Structure formats: C-alpha cells, structure tokens
Short mmCIF file of C-alpha atoms in Angstrom, two decimals:
data_model
loop_
_atom_site.label_atom_id
_atom_site.label_comp_id
_atom_site.label_asym_id
_atom_site.label_seq_id
_atom_site.Cartn_x
_atom_site.Cartn_y
_atom_site.Cartn_z
CA MET A 1 85.24 7.14 14.23
CA GLY A 2 83.59 10.58 13.79
CA ILE A 3 82.99 9.92 10.09
CA PHE A 4 81.34 6.58 10.92
CA ASN A 5 79.09 8.20 13.50
CA LEU A 6 78.04 10.89 11.01
CA LYS A 7 77.20 8.25 8.39
CA ARG A 8 75.29 6.17 10.92
CA ASP A 9 73.26 9.24 12.00
CA LYS A 10 72.44 10.04 8.36
CA ILE A 11 71.32 6.46 7.67
CA LEU A 12 69.22 6.45 10.83
CA THR A 13 67.63 9.80 9.95
CA GLY A 14 66.95 8.59 6.39
CA ALA A 15 65.36 5.38 7.67
CA ILE A 16 63.13 7.29 10.11
CA LEU A 17 62.09 9.68 7.34
CA ALA A 18 61.37 6.78 4.94
CA VAL A 19 59.28 4.95 7.54
CA SER A 20 57.43 8.18 8.35
CA VAL A 21 56.66 8.90 4.67
CA ALA A 22 55.55 5.28 4.12
CA GLY A 23 53.32 5.52 7.21
CA VAL A 24 51.77 8.78 6.10
CA LEU A 25 51.15 7.36 2.63
CA TYR A 26 49.67 4.11 4.00
CA PHE A 27 47.39 5.65 6.60
CA GLY A 28 46.45 8.50 4.26
CA THR A 29 45.40 6.04 1.58
CA MET A 30 43.43 4.00 4.10
CA ALA A 31 41.66 7.09 5.39
CA VAL A 32 40.73 8.20 1.88
CA ARG A 33 39.45 4.69 1.08
CA ASP A 34 37.39 4.54 4.28
CA ASN A 35 35.94 7.94 3.56
CA ALA A 36 35.09 6.88 0.02
CA LYS A 37 33.32 3.81 1.43
CA LYS A 38 31.33 5.98 3.83
CA ASN A 39 30.23 8.25 1.00
CA GLN A 40 29.26 5.34 -1.23
CA GLN A 41 25.52 5.20 -1.82
CA ASN A 42 23.61 2.22 -0.50
CA PRO A 43 22.64 0.47 -3.74
CA PHE A 44 19.56 -1.04 -2.07
CA ALA A 45 18.11 2.21 -0.75
CA TYR A 46 14.82 3.32 -2.28
CA ASP A 47 15.06 7.07 -2.05
CA ILE A 48 12.31 9.48 -3.04
CA LYS A 49 13.20 12.16 -0.47
CA SER A 50 14.21 14.64 -3.15
CA TYR A 51 10.67 14.55 -4.56
CA LYS A 52 9.03 15.18 -1.21
CA ALA A 53 10.20 18.75 -0.79
CA SER A 54 8.23 21.53 -2.39
CA ASP A 55 9.07 25.09 -3.36
CA ALA A 56 7.74 27.22 -0.47
CA ASP A 57 6.54 29.88 -2.93
CA LEU A 58 4.20 27.33 -4.47
CA ILE A 59 2.47 26.51 -1.19
CA HIS A 60 -0.52 28.85 -1.20
CA TYR A 61 -2.52 27.04 1.49
CA SER A 62 -2.11 26.44 5.21
CA GLU A 63 -3.73 23.94 7.51
CA VAL A 64 -6.43 25.68 9.55
CA GLY A 65 -8.12 22.81 11.34
CA ARG A 66 -8.30 19.12 12.11
CA ILE A 67 -11.19 16.83 12.93
CA PRO A 68 -10.21 13.53 14.55
CA ILE A 69 -12.25 10.58 13.31
CA GLN A 70 -13.05 7.92 15.91
CA LEU A 71 -13.25 4.98 13.55
CA PRO A 72 -10.81 2.07 13.06
CA LYS A 73 -10.59 2.90 9.35
CA VAL A 74 -11.71 5.83 7.21
CA SER A 75 -12.69 5.57 3.56
CA GLY A 76 -14.37 8.68 2.13
CA ILE A 77 -15.32 12.31 2.66
CA ALA A 78 -17.96 14.59 1.18
CA VAL A 79 -19.27 18.07 1.93
CA GLY A 80 -23.01 18.67 1.62
CA PRO A 81 -24.83 21.71 0.22
CA ASP A 82 -25.05 23.26 3.71
CA ASP A 83 -21.32 22.66 4.29
CA ARG A 84 -21.83 19.75 6.65
CA ILE A 85 -18.98 17.26 6.49
CA TYR A 86 -19.69 13.57 5.94
CA VAL A 87 -17.03 10.93 6.64
CA SER A 88 -17.36 7.21 5.97
CA GLY A 89 -15.31 4.42 7.50
CA ASN A 90 -15.91 0.77 8.31
CA ASP A 91 -19.71 0.38 8.37
CA SER A 92 -20.42 3.89 9.63
CA VAL A 93 -21.09 7.40 8.43
CA LEU A 94 -20.23 10.35 10.68
CA VAL A 95 -21.76 13.79 10.14
CA PHE A 96 -19.99 16.94 11.37
CA ASN A 97 -21.05 20.55 11.43
CA ASN A 98 -18.78 22.89 9.52
CA ASP A 99 -17.12 23.97 12.79
CA GLY A 100 -15.98 20.37 13.31
CA THR A 101 -18.44 19.41 16.01
CA MET A 102 -20.07 16.03 15.57
CA GLN A 103 -23.70 16.22 14.61
CA SER A 104 -24.77 12.59 14.16
CA SER A 105 -23.71 9.15 12.96
CA PHE A 106 -25.31 5.98 11.71
CA PHE A 107 -24.43 2.39 10.88
CA THR A 108 -24.85 0.77 7.49
CA ASN A 109 -24.08 -2.88 8.37
CA VAL A 110 -21.94 -3.11 5.21
CA PRO A 111 -18.50 -1.46 4.81
CA VAL A 112 -18.73 1.89 3.03
CA HIS A 113 -15.97 2.59 0.48
CA CYS A 114 -17.04 6.05 -0.71
CA LEU A 115 -19.86 8.56 -0.48
CA ALA A 116 -21.47 11.56 -2.15
CA VAL A 117 -24.17 13.99 -1.03
CA ASP A 118 -26.99 15.29 -3.20
CA ASN A 119 -28.34 18.84 -3.16
CA ASN A 120 -31.27 17.68 -1.02
CA ASN A 121 -28.83 16.10 1.46
CA ASP A 122 -29.47 12.49 0.39
CA LEU A 123 -26.39 10.33 0.82
CA TYR A 124 -25.22 7.93 -1.88
CA LEU A 125 -22.89 5.30 -0.43
CA GLY A 126 -20.63 2.97 -2.44
CA MET A 127 -20.78 -0.42 -0.68
CA GLY A 128 -18.34 -2.46 -2.72
CA ASP A 129 -20.53 -3.76 -5.55
CA HIS A 130 -23.65 -1.61 -5.18
CA VAL A 131 -24.97 1.79 -4.14
CA GLU A 132 -27.22 2.46 -1.17
CA VAL A 133 -29.14 5.70 -0.62
CA TYR A 134 -29.70 7.07 2.89
CA ASP A 135 -31.52 10.14 4.11
CA GLN A 136 -30.19 12.67 6.62
CA GLU A 137 -31.48 10.63 9.53
CA GLY A 138 -29.46 7.62 8.42
CA ILE A 139 -32.49 5.70 7.21
CA LYS A 140 -31.92 3.57 4.15
CA GLN A 141 -34.06 4.72 1.23
CA ALA A 142 -32.87 2.37 -1.47
CA SER A 143 -30.37 -0.34 -2.31
CA TRP A 144 -29.46 -0.46 -5.97
CA GLU A 145 -28.60 -3.51 -8.05
CA SER A 146 -25.18 -5.15 -7.79
CA LEU A 147 -22.72 -4.23 -10.51
CA GLY A 148 -21.31 -7.77 -10.53
CA GLU A 149 -18.74 -9.86 -8.70
CA GLU A 150 -15.81 -7.87 -10.07
CA ALA A 151 -17.28 -4.49 -9.13
CA ILE A 152 -15.46 -2.24 -6.68
CA ILE A 153 -17.13 1.14 -6.33
CA THR A 154 -14.53 3.76 -5.46
CA SER A 155 -16.30 7.06 -6.13
CA ILE A 156 -19.74 8.56 -6.78
CA ALA A 157 -20.56 11.89 -8.43
CA ILE A 158 -23.98 13.47 -8.66
CA SER A 159 -25.36 15.86 -11.30
CA VAL A 160 -28.81 17.38 -11.51
CA LYS A 161 -30.40 14.28 -13.03
CA SER A 162 -27.76 11.54 -12.91
CA VAL A 163 -25.50 9.60 -10.58
CA PHE A 164 -22.09 8.52 -11.91
CA VAL A 165 -20.48 5.54 -10.24
CA ALA A 166 -16.77 4.75 -10.70
CA ASP A 167 -16.20 0.98 -10.72
CA ALA A 168 -12.48 0.21 -10.40
CA GLY A 169 -13.02 -3.54 -10.69
CA ASN A 170 -14.69 -3.29 -14.09
CA GLU A 171 -12.68 -0.16 -15.06
CA ILE A 172 -15.80 1.70 -16.12
CA VAL A 173 -18.08 4.54 -15.02
CA TRP A 174 -21.74 3.63 -14.73
CA LYS A 175 -24.44 6.24 -15.26
CA PHE A 176 -27.66 5.83 -13.24
CA ASP A 177 -30.73 7.96 -12.89
CA LYS A 178 -31.62 8.98 -9.37
CA SER A 179 -34.09 6.15 -8.94
CA GLY A 180 -31.26 3.66 -9.43
CA THR A 181 -31.92 2.62 -13.02
CA ARG A 182 -28.67 1.78 -14.78
CA LEU A 183 -28.56 3.82 -17.99
CA GLN A 184 -25.13 3.64 -19.55
CA ARG A 185 -21.45 2.60 -19.46
CA ILE A 186 -19.01 5.47 -19.87
CA GLY A 187 -15.36 5.21 -20.87
CA ASP A 188 -15.13 1.97 -22.86
CA LYS A 189 -12.11 2.04 -25.15
CA ASN A 190 -13.17 3.20 -28.61
CA GLU A 191 -10.39 4.05 -31.04
CA ALA A 192 -12.84 5.39 -33.64
CA LYS A 193 -14.04 7.99 -31.15
CA ASP A 194 -10.57 8.54 -29.60
CA VAL A 195 -11.74 7.19 -26.24
CA PRO A 196 -8.55 5.87 -24.63
CA GLY A 197 -10.25 3.53 -22.12
CA PHE A 198 -9.60 3.50 -18.40
CA ILE A 199 -6.40 1.96 -17.05
CA ILE A 200 -6.96 1.45 -13.33
CA PRO A 201 -4.02 -0.50 -11.84
CA SER A 202 -5.08 -0.02 -8.22
CA PRO A 203 -8.46 0.54 -6.54
CA TYR A 204 -8.34 4.34 -6.77
CA PHE A 205 -10.71 5.67 -9.40
CA ASP A 206 -12.36 9.01 -8.78
CA VAL A 207 -15.15 10.93 -10.52
CA ALA A 208 -16.61 14.42 -10.09
CA VAL A 209 -19.03 16.73 -11.87
CA ASP A 210 -17.74 20.22 -12.66
CA PRO A 211 -19.70 23.49 -12.23
CA ASP A 212 -20.74 23.33 -15.91
CA GLY A 213 -22.23 19.87 -15.41
CA PHE A 214 -19.55 17.88 -17.23
CA LEU A 215 -18.16 14.64 -15.87
CA TRP A 216 -14.46 14.35 -14.98
CA VAL A 217 -12.80 10.97 -14.43
CA ALA A 218 -9.29 10.21 -13.11
CA ASN A 219 -7.71 7.78 -15.58
CA THR A 220 -4.94 6.95 -13.13
CA GLY A 221 -2.95 4.49 -15.27
CA ARG A 222 -2.65 7.19 -17.92
CA HIS A 223 -1.94 9.88 -15.27
CA SER A 224 -4.72 12.01 -16.67
CA LEU A 225 -8.06 13.59 -15.91
CA GLU A 226 -10.60 12.96 -18.64
CA ASN A 227 -13.69 14.99 -19.43
CA TYR A 228 -16.97 13.47 -20.69
CA SER A 229 -20.35 14.93 -21.50
CA VAL A 230 -23.18 13.61 -19.33
CA ASP A 231 -24.09 11.39 -22.30
CA GLY A 232 -20.67 9.75 -22.06
CA ASN A 233 -18.95 11.37 -25.03
CA PHE A 234 -15.23 11.88 -24.53
CA ARG A 235 -14.34 15.56 -24.81
CA THR A 236 -10.82 16.23 -23.62
CA SER A 237 -8.13 15.29 -21.11
CA TRP A 238 -5.05 16.66 -19.42
CA GLY A 239 -2.26 15.38 -17.17
CA GLU A 240 1.09 13.69 -17.46
CA PHE A 241 3.46 11.52 -15.47
CA GLY A 242 6.14 13.24 -13.40
CA MET A 243 7.78 12.67 -10.05
CA GLU A 244 8.42 16.40 -9.91
CA ILE A 245 5.70 18.65 -8.53
CA ARG A 246 4.08 19.41 -11.90
CA GLY A 247 3.25 15.80 -12.78
CA PHE A 248 1.36 12.86 -11.33
CA SER A 249 3.78 10.38 -9.76
CA GLY A 250 4.07 6.61 -9.61
CA CYS A 251 2.15 3.98 -11.52
CA CYS A 252 -1.31 5.44 -11.13
CA ASN A 253 -2.33 8.88 -10.02
CA PRO A 254 -4.13 11.15 -9.17
CA SER A 255 -5.83 8.87 -6.68
CA HIS A 256 -8.46 11.51 -5.84
CA PHE A 257 -9.58 14.92 -7.03
CA ALA A 258 -12.23 17.54 -6.33
CA LEU A 259 -13.36 20.68 -8.14
CA LEU A 260 -13.29 24.27 -6.96
CA GLU A 261 -16.10 26.66 -7.94
CA ASP A 262 -13.98 28.26 -10.70
CA GLY A 263 -13.53 24.84 -12.33
CA SER A 264 -9.95 24.33 -11.20
CA PHE A 265 -8.89 20.97 -9.75
CA VAL A 266 -7.65 19.87 -6.36
CA THR A 267 -5.70 16.62 -6.78
CA SER A 268 -4.12 14.15 -4.39
CA GLU A 269 -1.61 11.39 -5.04
CA LYS A 270 -0.54 8.17 -3.37
CA GLY A 271 3.09 7.13 -3.07
CA LEU A 272 4.10 10.75 -2.91
CA ALA A 273 1.18 11.92 -0.78
CA ARG A 274 0.72 15.49 -1.91
CA VAL A 275 -2.21 17.79 -2.65
CA LYS A 276 -2.06 20.34 -5.48
CA ILE A 277 -4.22 22.75 -7.45
CA TYR A 278 -4.38 22.79 -11.25
CA ASN A 279 -6.32 25.32 -13.32
CA ARG A 280 -9.07 24.39 -15.79
CA ILE A 281 -6.60 23.50 -18.53
CA GLY A 282 -4.32 21.45 -16.29
CA ASN A 283 -1.52 23.86 -15.44
CA LEU A 284 -0.16 23.62 -11.91
CA VAL A 285 -1.22 26.66 -9.91
CA SER A 286 -0.17 25.89 -6.35
CA VAL A 287 0.47 23.29 -3.68
CA VAL A 288 -2.02 22.76 -0.88
CA ALA A 289 0.07 20.28 1.10
CA PRO A 290 3.46 18.86 0.07
CA ALA A 291 4.49 15.26 0.81
CA GLU A 292 6.43 16.47 3.84
CA GLN A 293 3.13 17.15 5.60
CA PHE A 294 2.08 13.50 5.55
CA ILE A 295 3.38 10.49 7.46
CA GLU A 296 5.22 7.87 5.39
CA GLY A 297 2.81 5.19 4.22
CA THR A 298 -0.14 7.57 3.78
CA VAL A 299 -2.18 6.19 0.89
CA GLY A 300 -5.43 7.52 -0.53
CA LEU A 301 -6.25 11.12 0.43
CA ASP A 302 -9.91 11.67 -0.39
CA LEU A 303 -10.85 15.31 -0.99
CA ALA A 304 -13.82 17.63 -0.65
CA VAL A 305 -14.41 21.37 -0.95
CA ASP A 306 -16.92 23.56 0.90
CA SER A 307 -18.72 26.71 -0.23
CA ALA A 308 -15.92 28.90 1.21
CA GLN A 309 -13.46 26.95 -1.00
CA LYS A 310 -11.76 25.39 2.00
CA ILE A 311 -10.22 22.05 1.11
CA TYR A 312 -10.94 18.98 3.24
CA VAL A 313 -8.32 16.23 3.07
CA LEU A 314 -9.19 12.88 4.65
CA ASP A 315 -5.90 11.54 6.05
CA PRO A 316 -6.38 7.77 6.47
CA LYS A 317 -3.06 7.25 8.25
CA GLN A 318 -3.74 9.72 11.04
CA LYS A 319 -7.54 9.30 10.86
CA LEU A 320 -8.07 13.03 10.57
CA VAL A 321 -10.00 15.43 8.42
CA ARG A 322 -7.38 18.08 7.69
CA ILE A 323 -8.76 21.44 6.63
CA PHE A 324 -6.73 23.76 4.39
CA ALA A 325 -7.52 27.36 3.51
CA LYS A 326 -5.84 29.75 1.11
CA LYS A 327 -3.22 31.90 2.78
CA LYS A 328 -3.98 35.60 2.92
CA ILE A 329 -1.29 37.42 1.00
CA MET B 1 -5.41 -62.28 66.15
CA LYS B 2 -8.44 -62.46 64.01
CA GLU B 3 -8.24 -65.00 61.19
CA LYS B 4 -8.92 -63.58 57.66
CA THR B 5 -12.28 -64.54 56.39
CA PHE B 6 -13.05 -65.60 52.83
CA GLU B 7 -14.75 -62.24 52.19
CA ASP B 8 -11.61 -60.35 53.28
CA ARG B 9 -9.54 -62.32 50.79
CA ILE B 10 -12.05 -61.51 48.01
CA LYS B 11 -11.82 -57.80 48.83
CA ARG B 12 -8.00 -57.85 48.73
CA ARG B 13 -7.95 -59.76 45.44
CA ASP B 14 -10.47 -57.29 44.03
CA PHE B 15 -8.32 -54.34 45.17
CA VAL B 16 -5.17 -55.82 43.56
CA ARG B 17 -7.05 -56.52 40.34
CA LYS B 18 -8.48 -53.01 40.17
CA SER B 19 -5.08 -51.45 40.91
CA LEU B 20 -3.47 -53.49 38.14
CA HIS B 21 -6.17 -52.41 35.70
CA THR B 22 -5.58 -48.78 36.64
CA VAL B 23 -1.82 -49.05 36.22
CA VAL B 24 -2.13 -50.81 32.85
CA GLY B 25 -4.76 -48.30 31.73
CA LEU B 26 -2.61 -45.33 32.70
CA THR B 27 0.45 -46.82 31.00
CA VAL B 28 -1.40 -47.56 27.76
CA GLY B 29 -3.07 -44.14 27.84
CA GLY B 30 0.20 -42.36 28.54
CA LEU B 31 1.99 -44.19 25.75
CA ALA B 32 -0.83 -43.40 23.36
CA GLY B 33 -0.71 -39.74 24.42
CA ILE B 34 3.03 -39.55 23.87
CA LEU B 35 2.71 -41.18 20.45
CA PHE B 36 -0.16 -38.83 19.52
CA SER B 37 1.70 -35.71 20.65
CA LYS B 38 4.79 -36.81 18.68
CA SER B 39 2.78 -37.41 15.54
CA SER B 40 1.03 -34.01 15.80
CA SER B 41 4.15 -31.87 16.49
CA GLU B 42 4.91 -30.74 12.97
CA GLU B 43 8.26 -29.49 11.78
CA MET B 44 8.47 -25.70 11.77
CA VAL B 45 10.37 -23.48 9.33
CA TRP B 46 11.24 -19.79 9.10
CA GLN B 47 9.15 -17.37 7.07
CA LEU B 48 8.89 -13.63 6.58
CA ASP B 49 5.48 -12.01 7.11
CA PRO B 50 5.07 -9.64 4.14
CA ASN B 51 2.46 -7.62 6.01
CA ILE B 52 5.01 -6.69 8.69
CA CYS B 53 8.19 -6.49 6.55
CA ILE B 54 9.52 -2.94 6.13
CA GLN B 55 12.04 -3.76 3.35
CA CYS B 56 15.03 -2.70 5.44
CA GLU B 57 17.48 -4.45 3.06
CA LYS B 58 18.94 -6.64 5.85
CA CYS B 59 17.67 -9.89 4.27
CA ALA B 60 20.11 -9.39 1.40
CA VAL B 61 23.23 -9.38 3.55
CA ASN B 62 22.53 -11.37 6.73
CA CYS B 63 21.69 -14.87 5.48
CA VAL B 64 24.35 -17.53 6.22
CA LEU B 65 24.14 -18.60 2.57
CA PRO B 66 26.39 -16.83 0.07
CA HIS B 67 23.22 -15.79 -1.79
CA SER B 68 20.29 -15.04 0.52
CA ALA B 69 17.43 -17.55 0.71
CA VAL B 70 15.07 -14.57 0.77
CA LYS B 71 13.74 -13.77 -2.69
CA CYS B 72 11.18 -11.42 -4.16
CA VAL B 73 7.98 -13.18 -5.22
CA HIS B 74 5.09 -11.80 -7.24
CA SER B 75 1.34 -11.99 -6.65
CA TYR B 76 0.03 -11.76 -10.19
CA SER B 77 -3.56 -11.38 -8.95
CA MET B 78 -2.60 -8.13 -7.22
CA CYS B 79 -0.37 -6.72 -9.95
CA GLY B 80 -1.62 -3.81 -12.05
CA TYR B 81 0.60 -4.86 -15.01
CA CYS B 82 1.58 -1.20 -15.26
CA ASP B 83 3.72 0.21 -18.03
CA LEU B 84 5.08 2.61 -15.44
CA CYS B 85 5.82 -0.03 -12.80
CA SER B 86 7.23 1.57 -9.67
CA GLY B 87 8.77 -1.76 -8.63
CA TYR B 88 10.67 -2.04 -11.89
CA LEU B 89 11.62 1.51 -12.82
CA GLN B 90 13.81 4.01 -11.00
CA PRO B 91 11.66 6.76 -9.43
CA GLY B 92 13.07 9.31 -11.84
CA ALA B 93 13.57 7.02 -14.84
CA LYS B 94 13.68 9.03 -18.07
CA SER B 95 12.13 6.24 -20.10
CA ARG B 96 9.99 3.19 -19.49
CA ASP B 97 12.31 0.62 -21.02
CA THR B 98 14.48 -2.34 -20.09
CA GLY B 99 17.68 -0.28 -20.11
CA ALA B 100 19.85 -0.95 -17.05
CA GLU B 101 19.84 2.75 -16.14
CA SER B 102 16.04 2.67 -15.94
CA GLN B 103 15.84 -0.43 -13.76
CA LEU B 104 15.36 -0.21 -10.02
CA CYS B 105 16.66 -3.74 -9.28
CA PRO B 106 20.42 -3.60 -8.52
CA SER B 107 20.90 -7.10 -9.96
CA GLY B 108 18.53 -6.89 -12.95
CA ALA B 109 16.42 -9.75 -11.58
CA ILE B 110 13.04 -8.45 -12.80
CA LYS B 111 12.07 -9.32 -16.36
CA ARG B 112 9.58 -7.10 -18.16
CA THR B 113 7.44 -8.63 -20.91
CA TYR B 114 5.00 -6.74 -23.12
CA ILE B 115 1.46 -8.16 -23.10
CA GLU B 116 -0.76 -5.59 -24.83
CA ASP B 117 -0.98 -1.82 -24.79
CA PRO B 118 -0.38 -0.56 -22.11
CA TYR B 119 0.19 -3.70 -20.01
CA PHE B 120 3.44 -5.43 -19.07
CA GLU B 121 4.12 -8.56 -17.04
CA TYR B 122 6.93 -8.68 -14.51
CA THR B 123 8.65 -11.91 -13.45
CA ILE B 124 11.44 -12.50 -10.95
CA ASP B 125 14.61 -14.39 -11.88
CA GLU B 126 15.39 -15.95 -8.49
CA GLU B 127 18.93 -16.82 -9.49
CA LEU B 128 19.64 -13.10 -9.80
CA CYS B 129 17.43 -11.81 -6.98
CA ILE B 130 19.41 -10.95 -3.83
CA GLY B 131 16.39 -10.28 -1.61
CA CYS B 132 17.16 -6.60 -0.99
CA GLY B 133 13.48 -5.61 -1.29
CA LYS B 134 14.17 -2.43 -3.23
CA CYS B 135 11.50 -3.35 -5.79
CA VAL B 136 9.13 -4.28 -2.94
CA LYS B 137 9.53 -0.80 -1.50
CA GLY B 138 8.83 0.80 -4.88
CA CYS B 139 5.81 -1.41 -5.53
CA SER B 140 4.40 -0.90 -2.02
CA SER B 141 4.91 2.87 -2.09
CA PHE B 142 3.10 3.58 -5.35
CA GLY B 143 1.52 0.34 -6.53
CA ASN B 144 -0.54 -2.50 -5.10
CA GLY B 145 2.22 -4.26 -3.15
CA SER B 146 2.16 -7.28 -5.44
CA LEU B 147 5.94 -7.73 -5.12
CA TYR B 148 7.00 -9.03 -1.70
CA LEU B 149 9.73 -11.00 0.01
CA GLN B 150 9.57 -14.66 1.04
CA VAL B 151 12.06 -17.25 2.27
CA ARG B 152 12.42 -19.80 -0.53
CA HIS B 153 12.50 -23.22 1.10
CA ASP B 154 14.37 -24.89 -1.73
CA ARG B 155 17.33 -22.76 -0.55
CA CYS B 156 16.81 -22.06 3.18
CA LEU B 157 18.86 -24.20 5.60
CA ASN B 158 16.25 -23.63 8.35
CA CYS B 159 18.89 -22.77 10.96
CA ASN B 160 17.71 -22.98 14.56
CA GLN B 161 18.74 -19.37 15.06
CA CYS B 162 18.08 -17.64 11.73
CA SER B 163 20.72 -14.95 11.34
CA ILE B 164 18.35 -12.68 9.41
CA ALA B 165 15.52 -13.10 11.94
CA ARG B 166 17.91 -12.04 14.72
CA ARG B 167 18.58 -8.76 12.92
CA CYS B 168 15.05 -8.05 11.63
CA PRO B 169 14.05 -4.63 13.02
CA SER B 170 10.31 -5.20 12.57
CA GLN B 171 10.03 -8.76 13.98
CA ALA B 172 8.58 -9.89 10.68
CA TRP B 173 10.15 -13.35 10.95
CA LYS B 174 7.98 -16.23 12.18
CA ARG B 175 8.09 -19.99 12.61
CA VAL B 176 5.42 -21.57 10.41
CA PRO B 177 4.48 -25.22 9.81
CA ALA B 178 6.61 -26.88 7.14
CA SER B 179 3.42 -28.08 5.47
CA ARG B 180 2.39 -24.42 4.93
CA PRO B 181 5.76 -22.72 4.59
CA TYR B 182 4.70 -19.52 2.76
CA ILE B 183 2.72 -16.45 3.91
CA LEU B 184 1.11 -15.45 0.66
CA LYS B 185 -0.46 -12.13 -0.29
CA GLY B 186 -3.29 -11.75 -2.73
CA ASP B 187 -6.46 -13.54 -3.51
CA GLU B 188 -6.59 -15.15 -6.92
CA SER B 189 -10.35 -14.72 -7.05
CA ARG B 190 -10.28 -10.92 -6.72
CA LYS B 191 -8.70 -8.27 -8.87
CA TYR B 192 -8.08 -5.87 -6.02
CA ILE B 193 -7.82 -6.54 -2.32
CA MET B 194 -10.03 -4.18 -0.34
CA ASP B 195 -9.71 -4.20 3.46
#
C-alpha cells in the first residue's frame, strides 16, 4: 500500500512538472512571437524621420524673428536695397520695414508667383506667363509680353543691365533688358558646348545673380546649381543628390536659393524642408534650419538675404517670414 | 324652405367641376413630380478624394474584398518623369534601378520604363497594387503628387457602409454620382498645376 502511494505521488509530481514545463514552453513561445510581431516594421510606412534630424554642431543659425503674413497664400519674398522686405501672395504685394512693421501694400489684380527688387526699388513681378513692373507706390509701370501658354514664371533675378526670368513651363531662362525687350534664351541643351539643359520636374526653378554679376540657376532635376555668364554661356556647376544633409534630396531640389555677400549659397529644399549654407564651390558649411523646424507638408521655402546677412525664409505652411541670424560663438 | 333656383344649381355644378379639375390636376402633377424625382435621383458610389487623403495605409487592409478595390492611379500630365522618382525609389536607395531593394512599392506594382535621358515613365500594375499609398506619400512629399489613390469601380462592391470609409481618419471618402465616379487630379492641358 505504501509502495503504491509512493509511486502514485511520483507519477502525479511528474505529470504536474510535465504540464508546467509544457505551459512555460507554450506561453514563452507565444510571448516571443507576439513580441516579434510588435517589433515587425510596417511595410507600408513611408519613413524619412532619420533624414530630418541634423547634427547640432552644424546648425550655425538661430531664428531671431517672425513676421506673420495676413494673406490666404504666400508665394515669394525679396529684400530691397534699403533692406525693406517684400512679400507676394495671391494678387497682393506687402512691404515691411526691416523691423517687421508693415509699411504698405498694393493689389495687382493677377496672382503673383514671384518677385524681385531692383536697386532703384522697382519691383519685377512674375505673373504666371509675363512680368509686370511696379514702382514703390504700387503703380504699374509696365507689363511685358507673354512668354507663351506653357510659361510659368517661378523666379526673377536682376543684374545691372538685365533681367533674368526663370520659366519652369518652358524649362528655360529668358534674358530681358530692363525695358522688357526679350534678348535671349539661356540654358538650352547643347552637347557641343557641354550645356546639360534644364530638367525641371516640378514648378520650382530659381535664379539669382551673384556679387560678381554671374547668373546662377537651380537645375533641380539634376540636383545642381549651374553658373552662366550674363551672355548665357555655361561656366560651371555643383551639387549632387543625397537624402543626407550634404546633398539635395528627392526628385528635384534645391527648390530655392539665395546668395550671401561672400558668394556662398543659401539653399532650401522641398520634401525634406531644410535650409543650408554651401560655400562658393559647393561644400556644405552649415545648417540654417533643419527639417525638424518645419511643419510636415511644408513645400517651397523662398529665400532672401539682407545687408546684415540675415536670412529670410518664407514659410508658406505657417504663412510667416522667418528670420535667421548667425549665432554668436 | 326656399326652393333652389336654376342659378344655385349652376353654381353648385360649377363648384363640383372646378374641384374635380383641381383634384385631377394635383394628381397628374404629383405623379409627374414623383416620376421626375425618381428619374433624376442618380445612383451614388464611393470615392476617395485625393486632395484630402493622407495615405494612412488603411485602404490596403480594410476593404471587404480580399484585394482592396483602392488602387494607385497616375496623372501623367502632372508627372515629372523623373529618373529619381520619389514614388518609385526608396528614400535612401543606393541606385536608381528596377532592383527590388531599390523599389518603394511593397508589391512591385510600379513599372519603370526608360523614355529618353533622363526621363522615365511609371505605370501601375493594378493586379499587384494593394492600395497602401506608400508611393503616393513619396510622390506627394517630394514630387508633384501625380500618383494618388482611387476606388476602382470595376472592383468595388459599392457596399452601403464602406468598411474603409468607416475607418478613414481624414474623412476623405465621399459618395459621388455613378456617372462621374472618379475624382481626378491634374489638367491635361497644363504641364504644372499652379494654385
């Protein structure tokens, strides 16, 4: 009887142990599997977060001011010779003093896509397919010829004698004299002269004139900035694709750029909205504003620079002029 | 008691006649109205407004069909035909080729065809597309937004209570007339769309 009881106890103990081990194994496996499922990446997620961060040591600028723009939509910014700030949006132009106070505004009756200011404070406005010239009082001085049905004027740059008009629709830069006479096409593809031709996949096509009087054009589809003489001869280019901070991201960038007085470049991108500084030969120098400083969906940050080398970023999502100055080290 | 005169009888007959005319007129008018309202109430179907859609990925997994009726469509008039297409290539793709590791689409539903340097055409294979909108997100973030999602009505069962619409976080789903069942982006006459 005692022997039977002992055996029965051993069998019972063994069974309990076996069930316990099986349970531990089963639930352990399930837990591991569940955890693995939780850690599995969502295959449909489009994730560019890792490219949004920027090395803090590279950020040499800080935001020092903001000017809210009371317009339904903003399109362009320019700084005049006396550091007044001009902002276009819808069919209006707003003029601000350098301290951010509003000075004046005027209507154009036609939507303004971009603007530039001459040394004598005349305003050149890109109105879709043509340029209009206004004086300081907002009185129209001239309306130039249409550049055709396909034309979409996205940027205007002014030199001493010429006006350069970037036409994203026709993928060309037009050279005018200041009376509005069309003089020349710049940037047509020419293999014999090593002119690559403009690839403009989206309506962002910027131009600027550097302190030496040369024309710079953003060839966004090639992720490069190209340099031309005022006569339209291709001279050089720099820039490359890269999602990392050193390159220009996405299909077509930089969407906008401006020049500092030492000839270095301020660039902005769409997709990864970020503002950076490159030196004259295209090496990254610093970051003005990383992508983290912009709301998701911010597209098209127009840029301008004043005489104190402050950088004006037109934020179309927040309808703000955001002013950045170099940090004092 | 006063006897009814001939004139009284005329008045009563006139009243009855006029009442009958009114009743018949109202009946005919009412019937015509009902018939007209029935003929003008068009059948409605579900559609996704691409201008509101946030590409949340829910369309891929919430349709009652085994393969979602939501597919990516392409507005060729808006496309930049980019070599470096952000709707086709992974954000950090090492090369711009058709290799599976370079492709953004989890089901390989976008076909890339060389046109001329440096342009490529992108077409959607709807049999493979699962409607996740990953390419739409890529295209919208960096490009022109030429890729977008639509309910394909050769597949959609037009359920009374669309199971995707119920879960849409941006209320992008709408009832639209069956005669105009798509909400299209783009304008074939323009290269770029400017607001």
